[in-house]
XYZ file of C-alpha atoms in Angstrom:
566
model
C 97.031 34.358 -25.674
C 94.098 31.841 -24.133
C 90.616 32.845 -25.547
C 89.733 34.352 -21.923
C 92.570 36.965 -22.426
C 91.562 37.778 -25.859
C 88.408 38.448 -24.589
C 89.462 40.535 -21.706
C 91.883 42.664 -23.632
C 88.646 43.258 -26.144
C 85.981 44.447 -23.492
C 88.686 46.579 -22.212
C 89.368 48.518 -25.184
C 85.323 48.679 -26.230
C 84.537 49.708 -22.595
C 85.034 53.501 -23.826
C 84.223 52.770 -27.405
C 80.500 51.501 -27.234
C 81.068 48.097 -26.959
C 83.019 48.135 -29.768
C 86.484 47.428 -31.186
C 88.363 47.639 -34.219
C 91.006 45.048 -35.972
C 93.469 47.252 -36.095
C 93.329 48.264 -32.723
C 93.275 44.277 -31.794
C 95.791 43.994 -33.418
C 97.884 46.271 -31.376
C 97.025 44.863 -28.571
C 98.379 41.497 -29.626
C 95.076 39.651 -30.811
C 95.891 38.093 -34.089
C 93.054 38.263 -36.750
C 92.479 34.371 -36.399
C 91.631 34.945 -33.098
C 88.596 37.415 -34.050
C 87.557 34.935 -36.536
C 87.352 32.286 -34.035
C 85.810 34.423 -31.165
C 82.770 35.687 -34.105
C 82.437 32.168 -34.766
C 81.690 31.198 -31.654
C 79.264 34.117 -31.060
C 81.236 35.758 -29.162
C 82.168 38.759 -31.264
C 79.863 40.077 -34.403
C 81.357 42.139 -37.259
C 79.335 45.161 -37.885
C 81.483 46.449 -40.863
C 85.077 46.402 -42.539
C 86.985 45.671 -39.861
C 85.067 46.612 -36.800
C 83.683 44.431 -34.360
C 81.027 44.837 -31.632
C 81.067 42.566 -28.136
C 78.203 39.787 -27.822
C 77.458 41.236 -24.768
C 76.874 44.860 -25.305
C 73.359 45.914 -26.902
C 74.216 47.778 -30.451
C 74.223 51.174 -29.810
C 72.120 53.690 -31.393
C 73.392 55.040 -34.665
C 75.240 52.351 -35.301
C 76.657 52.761 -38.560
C 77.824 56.359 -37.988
C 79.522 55.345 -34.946
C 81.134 52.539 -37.326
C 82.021 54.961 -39.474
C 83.766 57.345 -37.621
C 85.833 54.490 -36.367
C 87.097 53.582 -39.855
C 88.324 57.077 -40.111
C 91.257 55.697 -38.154
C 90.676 52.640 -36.878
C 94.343 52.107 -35.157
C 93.031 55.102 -32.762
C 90.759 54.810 -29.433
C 87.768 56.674 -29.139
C 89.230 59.086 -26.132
C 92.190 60.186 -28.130
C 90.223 60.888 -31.547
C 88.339 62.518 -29.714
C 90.743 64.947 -28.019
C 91.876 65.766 -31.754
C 88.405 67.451 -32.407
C 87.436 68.324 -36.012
C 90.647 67.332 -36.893
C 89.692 63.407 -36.243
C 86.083 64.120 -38.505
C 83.110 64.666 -37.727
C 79.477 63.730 -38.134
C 77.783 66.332 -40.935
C 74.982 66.708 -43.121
C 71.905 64.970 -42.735
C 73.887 62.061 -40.679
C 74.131 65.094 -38.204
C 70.534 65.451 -38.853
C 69.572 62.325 -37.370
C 72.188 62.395 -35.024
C 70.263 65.400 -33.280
C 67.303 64.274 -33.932
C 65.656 66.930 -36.935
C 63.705 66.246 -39.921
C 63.576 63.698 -41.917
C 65.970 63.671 -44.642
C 67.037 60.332 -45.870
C 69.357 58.515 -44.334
C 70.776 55.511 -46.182
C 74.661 56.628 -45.794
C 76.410 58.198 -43.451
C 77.950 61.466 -44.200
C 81.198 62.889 -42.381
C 83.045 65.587 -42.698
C 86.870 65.406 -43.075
C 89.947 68.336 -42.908
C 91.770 66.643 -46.505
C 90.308 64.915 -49.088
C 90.683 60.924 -48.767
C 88.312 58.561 -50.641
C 85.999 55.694 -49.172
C 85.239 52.328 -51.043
C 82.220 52.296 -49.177
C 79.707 52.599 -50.856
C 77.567 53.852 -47.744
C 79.899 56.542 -46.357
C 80.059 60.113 -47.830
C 83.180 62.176 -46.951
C 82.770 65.635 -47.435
C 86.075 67.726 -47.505
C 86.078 70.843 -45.762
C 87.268 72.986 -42.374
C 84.999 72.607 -39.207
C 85.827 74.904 -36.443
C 86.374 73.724 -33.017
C 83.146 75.865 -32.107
C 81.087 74.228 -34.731
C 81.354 70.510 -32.965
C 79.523 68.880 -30.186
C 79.096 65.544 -28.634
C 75.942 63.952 -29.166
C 75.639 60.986 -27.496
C 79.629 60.749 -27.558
C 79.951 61.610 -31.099
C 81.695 64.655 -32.702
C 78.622 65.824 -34.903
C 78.137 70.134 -36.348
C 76.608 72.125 -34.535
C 72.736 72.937 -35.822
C 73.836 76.002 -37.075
C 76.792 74.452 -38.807
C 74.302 71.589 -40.009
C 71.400 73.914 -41.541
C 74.572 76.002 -43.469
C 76.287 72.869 -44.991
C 72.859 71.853 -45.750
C 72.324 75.039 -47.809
C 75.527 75.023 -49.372
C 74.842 71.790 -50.631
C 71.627 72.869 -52.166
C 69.489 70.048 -50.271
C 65.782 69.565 -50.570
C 64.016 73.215 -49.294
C 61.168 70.873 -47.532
C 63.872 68.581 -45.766
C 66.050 71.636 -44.628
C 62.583 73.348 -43.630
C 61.622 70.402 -41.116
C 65.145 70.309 -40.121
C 65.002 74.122 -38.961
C 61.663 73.873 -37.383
C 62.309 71.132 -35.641
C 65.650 72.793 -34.011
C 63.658 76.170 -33.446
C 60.537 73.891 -31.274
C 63.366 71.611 -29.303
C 65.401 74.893 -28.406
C 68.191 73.961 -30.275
C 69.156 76.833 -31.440
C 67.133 80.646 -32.138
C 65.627 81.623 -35.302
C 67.464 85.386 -34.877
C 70.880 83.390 -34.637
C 70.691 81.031 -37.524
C 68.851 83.741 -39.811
C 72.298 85.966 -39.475
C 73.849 82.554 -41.212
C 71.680 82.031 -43.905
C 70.678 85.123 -46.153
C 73.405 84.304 -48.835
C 71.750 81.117 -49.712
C 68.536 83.318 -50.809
C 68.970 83.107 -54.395
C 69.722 79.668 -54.506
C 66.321 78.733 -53.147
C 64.589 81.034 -55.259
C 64.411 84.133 -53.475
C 65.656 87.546 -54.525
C 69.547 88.288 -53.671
C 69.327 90.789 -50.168
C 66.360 88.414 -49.417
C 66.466 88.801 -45.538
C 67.591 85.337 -43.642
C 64.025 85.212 -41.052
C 62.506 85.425 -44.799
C 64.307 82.273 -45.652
C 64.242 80.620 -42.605
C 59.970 81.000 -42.652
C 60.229 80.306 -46.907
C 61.743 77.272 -45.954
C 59.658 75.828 -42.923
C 56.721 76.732 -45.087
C 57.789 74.081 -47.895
C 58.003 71.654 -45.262
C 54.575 72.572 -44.174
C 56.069 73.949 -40.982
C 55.391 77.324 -38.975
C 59.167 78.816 -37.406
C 57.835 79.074 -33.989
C 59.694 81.974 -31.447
C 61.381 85.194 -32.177
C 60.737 86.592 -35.236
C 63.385 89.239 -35.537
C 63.237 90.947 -39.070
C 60.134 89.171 -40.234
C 57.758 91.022 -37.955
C 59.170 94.308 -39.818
C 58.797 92.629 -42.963
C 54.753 90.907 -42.779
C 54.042 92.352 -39.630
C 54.152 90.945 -36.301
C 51.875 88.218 -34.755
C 49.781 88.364 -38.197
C 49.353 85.338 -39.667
C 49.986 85.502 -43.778
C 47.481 84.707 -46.163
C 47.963 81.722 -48.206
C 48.810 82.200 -51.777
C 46.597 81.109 -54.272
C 47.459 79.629 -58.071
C 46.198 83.164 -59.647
C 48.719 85.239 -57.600
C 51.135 82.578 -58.569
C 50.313 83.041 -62.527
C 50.257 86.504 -61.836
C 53.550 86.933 -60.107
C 55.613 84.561 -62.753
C 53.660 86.273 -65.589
C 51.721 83.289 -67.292
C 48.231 81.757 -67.302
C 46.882 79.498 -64.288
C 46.638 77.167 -66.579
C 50.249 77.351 -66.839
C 50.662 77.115 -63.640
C 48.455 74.197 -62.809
C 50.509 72.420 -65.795
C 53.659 73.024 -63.835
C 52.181 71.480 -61.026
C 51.252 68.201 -62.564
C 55.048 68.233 -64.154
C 53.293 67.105 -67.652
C 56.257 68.395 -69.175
C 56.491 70.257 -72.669
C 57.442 73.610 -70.527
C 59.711 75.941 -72.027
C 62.828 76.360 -69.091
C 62.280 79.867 -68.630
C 58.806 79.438 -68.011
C 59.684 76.631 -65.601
C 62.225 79.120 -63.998
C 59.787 82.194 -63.588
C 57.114 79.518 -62.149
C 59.933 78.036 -59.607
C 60.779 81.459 -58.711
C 57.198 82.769 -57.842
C 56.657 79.381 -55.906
C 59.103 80.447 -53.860
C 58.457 83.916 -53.230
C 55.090 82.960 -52.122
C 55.990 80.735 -50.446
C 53.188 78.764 -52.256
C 51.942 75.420 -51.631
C 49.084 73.450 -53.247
C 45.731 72.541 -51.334
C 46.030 68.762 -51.926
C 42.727 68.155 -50.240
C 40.812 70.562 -52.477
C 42.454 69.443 -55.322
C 41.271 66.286 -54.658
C 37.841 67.382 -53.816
C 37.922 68.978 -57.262
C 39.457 66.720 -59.423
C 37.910 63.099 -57.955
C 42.121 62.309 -57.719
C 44.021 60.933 -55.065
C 47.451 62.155 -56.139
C 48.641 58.656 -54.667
C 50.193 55.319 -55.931
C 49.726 52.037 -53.881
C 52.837 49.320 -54.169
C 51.492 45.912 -52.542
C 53.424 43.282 -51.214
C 51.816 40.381 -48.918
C 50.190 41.148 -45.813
C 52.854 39.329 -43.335
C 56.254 39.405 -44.852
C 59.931 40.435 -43.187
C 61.476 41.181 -46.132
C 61.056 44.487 -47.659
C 62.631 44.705 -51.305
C 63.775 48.405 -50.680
C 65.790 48.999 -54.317
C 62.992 48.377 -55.667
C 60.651 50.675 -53.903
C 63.402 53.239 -53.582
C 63.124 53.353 -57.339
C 59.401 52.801 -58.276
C 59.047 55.736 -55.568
C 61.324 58.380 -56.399
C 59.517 57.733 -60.326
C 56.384 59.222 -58.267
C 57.204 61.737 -56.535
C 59.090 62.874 -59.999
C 56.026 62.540 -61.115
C 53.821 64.205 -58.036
C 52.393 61.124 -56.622
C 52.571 60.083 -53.027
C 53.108 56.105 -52.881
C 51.533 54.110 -50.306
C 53.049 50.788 -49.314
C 50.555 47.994 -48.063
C 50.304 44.481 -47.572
C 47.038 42.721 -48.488
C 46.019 39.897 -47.002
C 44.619 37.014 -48.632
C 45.491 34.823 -51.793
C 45.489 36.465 -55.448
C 41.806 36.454 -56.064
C 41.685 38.258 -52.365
C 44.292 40.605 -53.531
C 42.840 41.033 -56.688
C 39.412 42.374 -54.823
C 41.473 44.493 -52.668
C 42.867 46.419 -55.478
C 39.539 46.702 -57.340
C 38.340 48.080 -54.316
C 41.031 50.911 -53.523
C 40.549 52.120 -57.694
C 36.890 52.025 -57.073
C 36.569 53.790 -53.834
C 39.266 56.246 -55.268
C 41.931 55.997 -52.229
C 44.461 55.029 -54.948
C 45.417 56.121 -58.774
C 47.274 53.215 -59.742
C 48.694 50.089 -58.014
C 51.810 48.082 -58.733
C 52.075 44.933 -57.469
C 55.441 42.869 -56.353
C 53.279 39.968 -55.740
C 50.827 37.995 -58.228
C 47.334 39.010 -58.775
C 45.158 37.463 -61.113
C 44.033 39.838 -64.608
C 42.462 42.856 -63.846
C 40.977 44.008 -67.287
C 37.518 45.978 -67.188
C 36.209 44.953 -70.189
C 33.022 47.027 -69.499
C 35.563 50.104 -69.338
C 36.951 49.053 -72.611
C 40.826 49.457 -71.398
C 42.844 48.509 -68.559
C 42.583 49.355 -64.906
C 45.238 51.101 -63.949
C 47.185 48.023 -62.849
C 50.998 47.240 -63.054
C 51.710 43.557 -62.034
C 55.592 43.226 -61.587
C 55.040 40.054 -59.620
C 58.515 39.966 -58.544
C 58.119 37.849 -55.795
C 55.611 35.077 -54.672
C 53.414 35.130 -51.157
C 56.699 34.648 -49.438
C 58.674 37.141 -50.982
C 60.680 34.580 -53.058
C 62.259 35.889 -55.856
C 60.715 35.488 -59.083
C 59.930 36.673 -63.034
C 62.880 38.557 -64.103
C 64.391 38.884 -61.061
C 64.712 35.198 -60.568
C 66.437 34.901 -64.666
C 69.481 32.353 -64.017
C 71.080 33.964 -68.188
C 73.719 35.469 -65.725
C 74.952 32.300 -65.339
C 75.919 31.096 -68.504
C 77.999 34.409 -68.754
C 79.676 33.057 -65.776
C 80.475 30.194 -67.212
C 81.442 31.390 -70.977
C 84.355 33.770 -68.724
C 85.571 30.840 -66.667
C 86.135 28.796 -69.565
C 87.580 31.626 -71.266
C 90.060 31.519 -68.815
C 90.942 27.666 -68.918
C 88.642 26.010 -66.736
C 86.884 23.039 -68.099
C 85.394 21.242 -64.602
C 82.900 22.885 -62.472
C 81.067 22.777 -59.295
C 77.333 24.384 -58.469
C 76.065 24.914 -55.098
C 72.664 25.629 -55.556
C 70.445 27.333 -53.526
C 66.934 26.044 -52.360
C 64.584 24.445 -54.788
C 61.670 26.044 -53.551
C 63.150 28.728 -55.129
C 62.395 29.577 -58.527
C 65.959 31.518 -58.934
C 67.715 28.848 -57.680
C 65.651 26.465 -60.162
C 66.882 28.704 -63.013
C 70.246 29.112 -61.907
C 70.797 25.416 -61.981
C 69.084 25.090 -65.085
C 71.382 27.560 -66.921
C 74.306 26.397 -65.378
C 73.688 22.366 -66.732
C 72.501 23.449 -70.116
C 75.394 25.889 -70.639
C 78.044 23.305 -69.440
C 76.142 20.716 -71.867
C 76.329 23.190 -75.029
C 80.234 24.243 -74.316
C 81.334 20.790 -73.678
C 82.464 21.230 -70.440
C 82.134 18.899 -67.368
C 80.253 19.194 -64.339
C 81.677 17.459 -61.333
C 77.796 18.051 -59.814
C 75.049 20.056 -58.324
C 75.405 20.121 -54.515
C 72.169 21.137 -52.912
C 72.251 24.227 -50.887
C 70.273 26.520 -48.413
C 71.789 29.710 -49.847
C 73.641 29.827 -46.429
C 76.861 30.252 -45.410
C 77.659 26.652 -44.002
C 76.162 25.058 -46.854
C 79.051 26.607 -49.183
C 81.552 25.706 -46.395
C 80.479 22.187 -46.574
C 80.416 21.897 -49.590
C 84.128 22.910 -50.156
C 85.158 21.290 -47.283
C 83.270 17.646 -48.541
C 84.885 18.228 -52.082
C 87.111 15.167 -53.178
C 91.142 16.059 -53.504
C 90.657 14.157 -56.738
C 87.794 16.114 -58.062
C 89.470 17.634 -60.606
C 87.433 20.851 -60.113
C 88.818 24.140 -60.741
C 85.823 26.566 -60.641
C 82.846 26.954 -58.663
C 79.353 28.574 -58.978
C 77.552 29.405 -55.742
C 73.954 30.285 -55.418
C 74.481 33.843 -53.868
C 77.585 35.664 -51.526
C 77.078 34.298 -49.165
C 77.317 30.438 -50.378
C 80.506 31.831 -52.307
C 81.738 33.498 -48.770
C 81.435 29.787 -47.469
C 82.451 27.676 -50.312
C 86.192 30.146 -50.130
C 86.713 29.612 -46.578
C 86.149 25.852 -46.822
C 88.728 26.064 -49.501
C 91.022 28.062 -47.221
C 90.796 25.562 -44.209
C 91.759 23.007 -46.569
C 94.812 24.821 -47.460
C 93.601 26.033 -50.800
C 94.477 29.054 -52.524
C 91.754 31.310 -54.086
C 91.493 32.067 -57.016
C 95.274 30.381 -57.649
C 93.935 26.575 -56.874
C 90.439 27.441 -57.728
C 87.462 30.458 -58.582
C 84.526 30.984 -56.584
C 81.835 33.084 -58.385
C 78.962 34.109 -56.184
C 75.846 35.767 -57.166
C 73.773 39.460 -55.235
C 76.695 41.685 -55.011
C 76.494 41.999 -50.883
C 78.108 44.747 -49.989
C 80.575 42.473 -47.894
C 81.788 41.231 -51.316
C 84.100 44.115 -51.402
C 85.555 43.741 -48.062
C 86.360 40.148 -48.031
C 89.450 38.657 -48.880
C 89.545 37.825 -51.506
C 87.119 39.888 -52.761
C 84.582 37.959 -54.229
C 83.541 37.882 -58.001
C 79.751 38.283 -58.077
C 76.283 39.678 -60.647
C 75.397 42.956 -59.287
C 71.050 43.193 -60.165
C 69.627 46.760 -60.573
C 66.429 46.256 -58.332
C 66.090 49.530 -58.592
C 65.872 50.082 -62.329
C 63.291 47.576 -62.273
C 60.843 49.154 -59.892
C 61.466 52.552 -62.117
C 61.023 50.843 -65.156
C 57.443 49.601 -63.815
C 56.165 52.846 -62.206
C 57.050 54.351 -65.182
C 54.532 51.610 -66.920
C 51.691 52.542 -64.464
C 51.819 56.575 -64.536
C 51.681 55.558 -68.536
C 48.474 53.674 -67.505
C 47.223 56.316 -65.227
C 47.734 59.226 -68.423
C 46.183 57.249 -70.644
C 49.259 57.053 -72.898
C 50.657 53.876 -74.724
C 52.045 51.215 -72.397
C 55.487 51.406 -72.433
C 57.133 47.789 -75.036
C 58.595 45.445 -71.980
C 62.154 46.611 -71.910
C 65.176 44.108 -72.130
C 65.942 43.150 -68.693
C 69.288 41.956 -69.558
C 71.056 45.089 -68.630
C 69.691 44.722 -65.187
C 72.281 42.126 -64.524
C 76.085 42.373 -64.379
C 78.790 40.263 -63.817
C 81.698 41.177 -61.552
C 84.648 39.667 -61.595
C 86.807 40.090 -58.853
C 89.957 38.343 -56.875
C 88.031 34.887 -55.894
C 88.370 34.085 -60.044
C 90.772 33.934 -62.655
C 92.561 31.436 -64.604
C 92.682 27.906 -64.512
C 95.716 26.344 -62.850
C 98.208 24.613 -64.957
């Protein structure tokens, strides 16, 4: 079939699927995978996960990755006849239905769906939830099977989420007419005790318990609540004392329980939670902070320009906060070190921050005047242009790379490095020559990359026949990606003629074939790890001892290595 055809048949299947297609479904219509490779080489297809392509002529459609997703459920299958199968086909649930409707603001880093037998996912960004959906608990939202709202807000329950995300959540379906308070409060009662409220509690009590954690009002009907507070009267706030009162301790107590300093017996905890809930209770942050000279809030600082947001690592530094009850504040500041240093003198100063943790460098902050340190955590993780650096950039996974190759017979390697102006890649290279020096291996050489994916293929594809190598290092995935299809278009078999090791775990890693041997890095134990430094500085308690950052790295093997050939 001519390249025109191909493409035909493809925009005829993706016409009713978004613009999209999957391999398997090529596949049945006679396109051969070597065709899709060559049409998303030339630009004119783009993979958007395992298997599933989108056309290079269709805008990606909103919700992408659920819509991918959902595909993969049964990718063989066109859109039109999953979706005459209804729940049976899965469906769109949780807080993916969330967003899908357009409530709240739960996180949404996977995408959750909801299938009628259990079946597993080796994606690492798909939940499947087992379970039955009714036919009446399914609608299309912008031509996706997703729950109802009413189905949503009970699987949300059942699952115990967040009360302040499943608060906005209802709110937000109450104000867009989505669905009446009276008829979801018949749903939710039995969920009472698991949020904290008396068994019997009834569900309008719930429903308004749970808006008012997300700082919400239930707007509408009221039902059983006007019975219960009184109609159109607006409740009083709660106050720490009734709190105390209600859970049977001291304010003091209470106001311990609120800074979560710990050292709280469980039951205590448990009466406190309890009481919170009743009351619906929620501290005055802005008298608090009128009262105590505290900001309750953490800034994390990156440069002032950048397109590359290090997101394990504030995921982690940020959920340490909240833990902790700290709001975190993300901001670029512009400017050099010494400008950056004045900046963050000037937010502890002025009091708009508690503590600041810094990816980027910025020079020492120490008050000697103060006699101890500002408040200051400098991870420096990353220069002006979010290059990777310090412990992030360490290049000791290599030489572990190295000592299992040779374990397994080879003796002559090959490095594609990344760029120089790179301090990892400077490392990397560093390790890899000294280890290969101390074992008394060879090194066929050091082939100067751009950590892209046509530097790797080059690289394979320039390699000698007569090399003699049997085992390659590549800067990151995607140099290894390149460096095995080189080797494939030269006829060579991975990892049977030669291993590839890359470096990053990419998610893709997984998918491609052969899946590629890699170092996974915990970015996200490292921004803990330093938050948990700063609320140490910010308590006045004894800086944490620098931890051993060697368990932030691990090395994968996978199908791209394994032993030398004979």
């Amino acid at each position: 079939m001519r390249q025109g055809d191909v493409l035909k048949v493809l925009s005829a299947r993706a016409a009713d699927q978004w613009g999209l297609v999957t391999a398997a479904q090529a596949k049945l219509d006679g396109v051969r995978g070597v065709q899709l490779l060559r049409l998303e080489r030339a630009g004119l297809l783009r993979s958007v996960g395992h298997g599933v392509y989108l056309m290079s002529d269709t805008a990606p459609p909103e919700h992408l990755g659920a819509r991918v997703a959902w595909l993969r459920l049964d990718p063989r299958a066109s859109v039109p006849s999953r979706r005459a199968e209804g729940p049976r086909a899965g469906v769109v649930s949780y807080a993916s239905a969330c967003a899908l409707h357009g409530l709240g603001d739960l996180p949404g880093d996977r995408v959750e769906l909801t299938v009628p037998t259990r079946r597993t996912t080796r994606d690492e960004n798909v939940v499947l939830h087992c379970g039955e959906v009714k036919a009446e608990e399914v609608v299309l939202v912008e031509g996706l099977p997703v729950t109802t709202v009413e189905r949503t807000v009970a699987d949300l329950l059942r699952s115990r989420a967040e009360a302040a995300h499943v608060g906005a959540v209802i709110a937000d379906a109450v104000e867009k007419g989505l669905i009446g308070p009276d008829r979801l409060a018949r749903h939710v009662g039995a969920f009472a005790d698991a949020y904290g409220l008396p068994p019997g509690t009834p569900g309008p009590r719930l429903l308004e318990a749970l808006c008012g954690q997300a700082g919400r009002v239930l707007h509408g009907e009221r039902a059983e609540t006007a019975a219960v507070e009184g109609a159109g009267r607006e409740k009083k706030r709660a106050t720490i004392w009734e709190v105390a009162q209600r859970a049977g301790v001291s304010h003091q107590t209470v106001s311990r329980y609120l800074r979560n300093n710990g050292g709280m017996r469980p039951t205590t905890r448990e009466r406190i939670d309890r009481a919170v809930a009743e009351l619906n209770y929620r501290p005055n942050l802005i008298a608090r902070s009128m009262r105590t000279r505290k900001s309750n809030r953490i800034t994390i600082v990156l440069p002032e320009l950048t397109t590359f947001v290090p997101i394990p690592m504030l995921r982690g530094a940020s959920a340490v906060a909240h833990e902790a009850g700290y709001l975190t504040d993300v901001v670029g500041l512009e400017g050099g070190e010494s400008r950056r240093a004045e900046s963050v003198i000037s937010l502890l100063e002025t009091q708009q921050t508690e503590g600041v943790l810094s990816l980027v460098p910025v020079p020492d902050l120490a008050d000697p005047a103060q006699g101890r340190r500002r408040p200051v955590v400098i991870l420096g993780e990353y220069d002006d242009d979010m290059h990777a650096r310090g412990e992030l950039a360490n290049g000791r996974p290599a030489e572990q790379i190295i000592r299992h190759l040779a374990d397994q017979g080879h003796r002559r390697f090959l490095h594609v490095a990344g760029s120089r102006a790179w301090a990892s890649a400077r490392n990397r290279r560093a390790v890899y020559l000294d280890t290969i020096d101390r074992l008394g291996l060879e090194s066929y050489g050091v082939v100067d990359g751009d950590w892209s994916v046509r530097s790797g293929y080059d690289a394979a594809r320039d390699l000698p026949a007569d090399s003699g190598v049997t085992a390659v290092l590549a800067a990151n995935d995607f140099v290894a990606m390149g460096v095995i299809r080189g080797f494939q278009d030269r006829g060579m078999r991975v990892p049977r003629d030669v291993s590839v090791f890359g470096w990053d775990n990419e998610q893709f890693t997984e998918y491609f074939l052969p899946t590629i041997s890699t170092v996974d890095i915990d970015r996200e134990a490292l921004g803990r790890r330093a938050m948990r430094s700063l609320l140490g500085l910010i308590r006045g308690e004894q800086e944490e001892a620098a931890a051993d950052v060697s368990d932030l790295f691990r090395v994968l093997p996978r199908a791209s290595s394994g032993p030398a050939p004979r």
